[in-house]
Tab-separated table of C-alpha atoms and ligand atoms in Angstrom:
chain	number	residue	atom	x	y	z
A	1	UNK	CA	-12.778	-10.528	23.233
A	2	UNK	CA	-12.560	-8.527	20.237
A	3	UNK	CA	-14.502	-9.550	17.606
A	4	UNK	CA	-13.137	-9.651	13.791
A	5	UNK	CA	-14.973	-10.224	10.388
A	6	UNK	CA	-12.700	-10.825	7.529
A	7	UNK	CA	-14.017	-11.040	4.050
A	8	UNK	CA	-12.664	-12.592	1.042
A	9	UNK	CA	-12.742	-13.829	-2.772
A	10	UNK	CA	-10.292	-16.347	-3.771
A	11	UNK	CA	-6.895	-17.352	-2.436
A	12	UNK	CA	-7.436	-16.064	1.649
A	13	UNK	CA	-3.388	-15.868	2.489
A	14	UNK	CA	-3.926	-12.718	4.005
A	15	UNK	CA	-6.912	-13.906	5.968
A	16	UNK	CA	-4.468	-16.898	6.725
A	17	UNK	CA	-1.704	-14.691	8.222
A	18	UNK	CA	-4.725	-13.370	10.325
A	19	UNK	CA	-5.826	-15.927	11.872
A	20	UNK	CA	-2.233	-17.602	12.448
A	21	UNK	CA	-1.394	-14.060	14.758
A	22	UNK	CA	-4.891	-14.398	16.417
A	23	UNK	CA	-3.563	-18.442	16.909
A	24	UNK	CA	-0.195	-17.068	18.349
A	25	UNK	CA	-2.086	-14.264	20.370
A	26	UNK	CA	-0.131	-11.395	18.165
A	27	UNK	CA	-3.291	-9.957	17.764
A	28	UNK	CA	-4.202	-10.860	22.072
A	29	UNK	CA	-7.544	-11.523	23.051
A	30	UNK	CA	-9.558	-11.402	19.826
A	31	UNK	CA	-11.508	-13.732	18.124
A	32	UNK	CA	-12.384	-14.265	14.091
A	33	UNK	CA	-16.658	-14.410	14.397
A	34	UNK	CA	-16.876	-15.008	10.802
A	35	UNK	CA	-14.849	-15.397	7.262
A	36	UNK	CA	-17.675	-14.060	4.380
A	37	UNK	CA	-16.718	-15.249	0.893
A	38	UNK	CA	-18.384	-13.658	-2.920
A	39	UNK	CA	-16.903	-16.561	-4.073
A	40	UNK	CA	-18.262	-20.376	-3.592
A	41	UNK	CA	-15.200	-21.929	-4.879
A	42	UNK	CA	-12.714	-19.250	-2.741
A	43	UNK	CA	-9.702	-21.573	-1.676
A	44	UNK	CA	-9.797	-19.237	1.488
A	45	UNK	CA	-13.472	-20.605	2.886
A	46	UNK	CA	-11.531	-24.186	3.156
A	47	UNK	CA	-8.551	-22.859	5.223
A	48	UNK	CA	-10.725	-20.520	7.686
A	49	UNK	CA	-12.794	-23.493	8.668
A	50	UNK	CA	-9.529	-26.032	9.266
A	51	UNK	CA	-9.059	-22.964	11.739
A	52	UNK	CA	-12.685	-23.765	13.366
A	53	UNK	CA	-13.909	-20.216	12.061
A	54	UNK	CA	-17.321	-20.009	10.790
A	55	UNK	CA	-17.178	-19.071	6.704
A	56	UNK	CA	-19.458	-18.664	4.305
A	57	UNK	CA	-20.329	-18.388	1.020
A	58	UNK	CA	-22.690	-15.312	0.444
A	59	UNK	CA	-23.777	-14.244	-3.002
A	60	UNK	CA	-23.319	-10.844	-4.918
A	61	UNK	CA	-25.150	-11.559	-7.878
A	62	UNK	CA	-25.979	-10.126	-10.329
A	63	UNK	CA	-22.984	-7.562	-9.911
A	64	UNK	CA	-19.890	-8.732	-10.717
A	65	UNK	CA	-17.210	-5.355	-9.638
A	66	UNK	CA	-19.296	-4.171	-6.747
A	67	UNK	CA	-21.503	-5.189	-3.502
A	68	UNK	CA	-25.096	-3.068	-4.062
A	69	UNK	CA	-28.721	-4.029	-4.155
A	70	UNK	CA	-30.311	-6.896	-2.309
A	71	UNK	CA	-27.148	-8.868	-2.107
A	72	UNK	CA	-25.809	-5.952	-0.376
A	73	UNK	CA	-28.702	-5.993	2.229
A	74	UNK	CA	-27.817	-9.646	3.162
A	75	UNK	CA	-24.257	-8.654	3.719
A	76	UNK	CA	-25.277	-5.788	5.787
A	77	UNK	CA	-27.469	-7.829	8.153
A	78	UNK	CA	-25.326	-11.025	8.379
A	79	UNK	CA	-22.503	-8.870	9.217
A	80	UNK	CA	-24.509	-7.039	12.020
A	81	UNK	CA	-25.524	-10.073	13.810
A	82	UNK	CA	-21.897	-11.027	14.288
A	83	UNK	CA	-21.378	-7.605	16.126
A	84	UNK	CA	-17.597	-7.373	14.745
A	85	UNK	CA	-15.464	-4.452	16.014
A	86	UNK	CA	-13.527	-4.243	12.820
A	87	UNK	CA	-14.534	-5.941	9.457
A	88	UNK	CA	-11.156	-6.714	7.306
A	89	UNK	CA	-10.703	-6.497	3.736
A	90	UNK	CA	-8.480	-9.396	2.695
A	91	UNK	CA	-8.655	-9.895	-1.056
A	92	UNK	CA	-12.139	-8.827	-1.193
A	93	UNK	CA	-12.379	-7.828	-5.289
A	94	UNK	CA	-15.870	-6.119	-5.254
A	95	UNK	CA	-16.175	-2.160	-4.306
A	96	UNK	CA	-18.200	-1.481	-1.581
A	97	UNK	CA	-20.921	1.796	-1.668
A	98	UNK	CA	-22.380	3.896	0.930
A	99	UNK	CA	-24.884	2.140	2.570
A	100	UNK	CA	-22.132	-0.587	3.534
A	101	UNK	CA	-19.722	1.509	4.580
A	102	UNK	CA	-22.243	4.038	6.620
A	103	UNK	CA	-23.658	0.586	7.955
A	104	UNK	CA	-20.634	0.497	9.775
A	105	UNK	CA	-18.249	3.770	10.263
A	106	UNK	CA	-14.631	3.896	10.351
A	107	UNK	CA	-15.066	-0.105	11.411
A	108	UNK	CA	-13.554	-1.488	7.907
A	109	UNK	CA	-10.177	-1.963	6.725
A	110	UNK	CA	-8.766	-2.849	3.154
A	111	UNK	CA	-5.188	-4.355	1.967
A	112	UNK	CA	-4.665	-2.734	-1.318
A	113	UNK	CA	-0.908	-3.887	-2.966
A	114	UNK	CA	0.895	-0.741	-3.814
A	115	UNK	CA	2.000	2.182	-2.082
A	116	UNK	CA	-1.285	4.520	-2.378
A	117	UNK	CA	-2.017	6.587	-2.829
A	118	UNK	CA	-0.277	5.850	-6.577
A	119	UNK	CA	-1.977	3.013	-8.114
A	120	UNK	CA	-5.126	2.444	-6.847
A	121	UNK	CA	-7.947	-0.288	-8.216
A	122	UNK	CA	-6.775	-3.593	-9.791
A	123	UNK	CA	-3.802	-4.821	-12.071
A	124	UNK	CA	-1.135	-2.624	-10.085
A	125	UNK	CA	1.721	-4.635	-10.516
A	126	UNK	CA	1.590	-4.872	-14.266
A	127	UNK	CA	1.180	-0.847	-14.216
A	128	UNK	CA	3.842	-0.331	-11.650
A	129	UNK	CA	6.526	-2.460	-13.761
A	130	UNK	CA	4.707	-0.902	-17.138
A	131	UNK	CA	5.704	2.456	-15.117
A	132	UNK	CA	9.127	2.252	-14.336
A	133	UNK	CA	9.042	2.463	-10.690
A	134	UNK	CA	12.044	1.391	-8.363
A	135	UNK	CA	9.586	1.230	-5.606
A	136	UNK	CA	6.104	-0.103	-4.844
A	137	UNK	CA	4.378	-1.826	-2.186
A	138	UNK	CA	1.275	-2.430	0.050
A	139	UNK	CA	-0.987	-0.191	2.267
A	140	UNK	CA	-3.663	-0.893	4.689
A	141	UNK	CA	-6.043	2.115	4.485
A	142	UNK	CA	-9.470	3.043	6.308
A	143	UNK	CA	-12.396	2.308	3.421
A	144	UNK	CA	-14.213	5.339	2.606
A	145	UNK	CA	-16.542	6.230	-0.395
A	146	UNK	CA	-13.158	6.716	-2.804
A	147	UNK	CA	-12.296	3.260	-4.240
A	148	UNK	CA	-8.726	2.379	-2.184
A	149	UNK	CA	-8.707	6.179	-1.337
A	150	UNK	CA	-9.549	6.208	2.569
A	151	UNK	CA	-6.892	7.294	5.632
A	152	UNK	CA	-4.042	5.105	5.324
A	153	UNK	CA	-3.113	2.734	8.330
A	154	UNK	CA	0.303	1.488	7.752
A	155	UNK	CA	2.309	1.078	4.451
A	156	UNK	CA	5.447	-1.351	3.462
A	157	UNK	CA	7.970	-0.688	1.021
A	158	UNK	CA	9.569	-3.083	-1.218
A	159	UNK	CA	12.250	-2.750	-4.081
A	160	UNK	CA	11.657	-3.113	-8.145
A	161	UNK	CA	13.980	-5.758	-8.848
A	162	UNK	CA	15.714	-5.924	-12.695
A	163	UNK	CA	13.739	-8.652	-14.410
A	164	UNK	CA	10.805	-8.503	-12.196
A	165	UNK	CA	7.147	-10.343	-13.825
A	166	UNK	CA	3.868	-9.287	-12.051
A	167	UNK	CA	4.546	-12.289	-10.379
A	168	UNK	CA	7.239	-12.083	-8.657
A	169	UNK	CA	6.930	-8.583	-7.611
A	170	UNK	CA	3.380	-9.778	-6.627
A	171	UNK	CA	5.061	-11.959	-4.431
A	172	UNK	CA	7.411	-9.675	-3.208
A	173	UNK	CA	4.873	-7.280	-2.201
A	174	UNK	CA	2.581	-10.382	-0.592
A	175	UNK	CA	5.429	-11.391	2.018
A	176	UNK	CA	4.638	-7.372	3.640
A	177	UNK	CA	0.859	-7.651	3.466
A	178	UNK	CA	1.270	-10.596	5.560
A	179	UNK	CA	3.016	-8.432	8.108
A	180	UNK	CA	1.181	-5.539	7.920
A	181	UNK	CA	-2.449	-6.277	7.764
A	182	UNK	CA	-1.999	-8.546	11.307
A	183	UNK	CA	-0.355	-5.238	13.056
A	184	UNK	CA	-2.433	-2.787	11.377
A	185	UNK	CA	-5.417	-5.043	13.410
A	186	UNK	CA	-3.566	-5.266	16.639
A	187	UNK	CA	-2.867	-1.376	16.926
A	188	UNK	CA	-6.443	-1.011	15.807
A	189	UNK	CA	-8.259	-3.552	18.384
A	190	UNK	CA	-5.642	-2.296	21.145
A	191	UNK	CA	-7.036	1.290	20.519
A	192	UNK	CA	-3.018	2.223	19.878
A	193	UNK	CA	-4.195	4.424	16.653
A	194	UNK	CA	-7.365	5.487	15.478
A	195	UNK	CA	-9.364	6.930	12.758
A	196	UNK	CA	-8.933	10.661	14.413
A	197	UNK	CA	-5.581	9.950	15.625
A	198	UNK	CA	-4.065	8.811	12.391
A	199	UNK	CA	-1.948	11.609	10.446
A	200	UNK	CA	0.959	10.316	8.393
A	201	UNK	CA	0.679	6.018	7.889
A	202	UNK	CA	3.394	4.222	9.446
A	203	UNK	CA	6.177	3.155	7.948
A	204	UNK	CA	6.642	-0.648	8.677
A	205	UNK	CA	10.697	-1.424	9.126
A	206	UNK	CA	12.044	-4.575	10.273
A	207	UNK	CA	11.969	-3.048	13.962
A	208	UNK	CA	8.098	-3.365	14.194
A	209	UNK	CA	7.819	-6.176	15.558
A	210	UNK	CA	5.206	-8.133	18.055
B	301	GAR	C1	-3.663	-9.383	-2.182
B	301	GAR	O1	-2.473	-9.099	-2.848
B	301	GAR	C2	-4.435	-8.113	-1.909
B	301	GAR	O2	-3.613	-7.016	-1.593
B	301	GAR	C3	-5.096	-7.887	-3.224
B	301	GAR	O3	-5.495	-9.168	-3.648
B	301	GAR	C4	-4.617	-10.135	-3.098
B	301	GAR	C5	-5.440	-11.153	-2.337
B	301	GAR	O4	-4.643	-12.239	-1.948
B	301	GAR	N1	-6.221	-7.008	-3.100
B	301	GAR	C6	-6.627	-6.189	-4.038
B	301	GAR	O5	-6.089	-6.112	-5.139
B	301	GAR	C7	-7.825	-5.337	-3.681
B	301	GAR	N2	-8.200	-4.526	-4.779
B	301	GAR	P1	-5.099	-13.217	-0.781
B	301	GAR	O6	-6.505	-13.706	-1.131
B	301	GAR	O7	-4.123	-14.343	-0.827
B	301	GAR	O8	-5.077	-12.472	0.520
C-alpha cells in the first residue's frame, strides 16, 4: 500500500476529506501511517484518530512561523520511520527550510488557498477581496525552498461574489480544496503525473471526477 503522512495545525477538514477518499478507496490502495500535529489542542488530531490513524502531537517550540532547529530534527526522524511516499500539507501554518524538504525530495505537497502563484503566505482572502479580484481560488503545489512557490499540481477556480467577507469566500474556496487535494494524491500515488512530468497545473472542472 501506499503510504501517506499528513500534517496539520488546527481545524484538519482537509486532512478529513483525505482520509474519507482513502475510506471510499478514491485514493485505492493507500494507507494514512500517521497525522503529525504543531498544535496540542488541533481539532484535527481528534478526528484522524476516530478514523483509527495514528496522530500526534509533536512540538515546534520555540519557533512560532517556521519548523527549524531541534524540533525540526524530531520531525525529520519521526517522519522517516513511517517511510511515507508522499507527506501532505493540510493546514500546516509553519514554513518548512531545507533540511526538511532535502530530507525528503519532491515527496511533499502543500494546499495553499488562492490561485498562485498571486497571493502567496497567509491572510489571502482578506487581500484578494482588499484587491478587487473577480477570481481566486486554491492550488496544490510541490514544496520547494520558496514559501508556497514550488511546481503547481492542480488548481480550482472559484468566483468573487458581491458582498463576499473573508469568510465566506474562505468557504467558498474550502469546498475545492476538498476536491483537489484528494485527486492531486491519487494522480500522485498512481504515478499519473510527476514532479518531471508536470508543465502547466491542471485545471480542476466539474468533469474530473473519481
Ligand atoms: C485551508 O484553507 C488551507 O488551504 C490553509 O489553511 C486552511 C486549513 O484548513 N492553508 C494555508 O493557509 C497554508 N498557508 P483545514 O485545517 O480545515 O484543512
Amino acid at each position: 500500500k501506499h503510504r501517506l503522512v499528513i500534517l496539520i495545525s488546527g481545524r484538519g477538514s482537509n486532512m478529513k476529506a483525505i482520509l474519507e477518499a482513502v475510506k471510499k478507496k478514491e485514493i485505492p490502495h493507500t494507507r494514512v501511517v500517521g497525522v503529525i500535529s504543531d498544535n496540542p489542542d488541533a481539532e484535527g488530531l481528534t478526528i484522524a484518530r476516530r478514523y483509527g490513524v495514528r496522530a500526534l502531537y509533536l512540538s515546534a517550540a520555540p519557533y512560532k512561523t517556521k519548523l527549524e532547529g531541534p524540533a525540526e530534527e524530531v520531525y525529520i526522524r519521526t517522519i522517516k520511520r513511517m517511510k511515507p511516499d508522499l507527506i501532505v500539507l493540510a493546514g500546516f501554518m509553519r514554513v518548512v527550510k531545507p533540511r526538511f524538504i532535502q530530507s525528503f525530495p519532491n515527496k511533499i505537497i502543500n494546499i495553499h488557498p488562492s490561485l498562485l502563484p498571486a497571493y502567496p503566505g497567509l491572510h489571502t482572502h482578506e487581500r484578494v477581496l482588499a484587491a478587487g479580484e473577480k477570481e481566486s481560488g486554491c492550488t496544490v503545489h510541490f514544496v520547494n525552498e520558496k514559501v508556497d512557490g514550488g511546481k503547481r499540481i492542480i488548481q480550482a477556480r472559484v468566483q468573487v461574489l458581491p458582498g463576499d467577507t473573508p469568510q465566506t469566500l474562505a468557504a467558498r474556496v474550502l469546498e475545492k480544496e476538498h476536491k483537489i487535494l484528494p485527486y492531486a494524491i491519487r494522480l500522485l500515488l498512481e504515478k499519473k503525473i510527476s514532479y518531471d512530468s508536470l508543465v502547466e497545473p491542471i485545471q480542476w472542472g466539474e468533469e474530473w471526477k473519481f
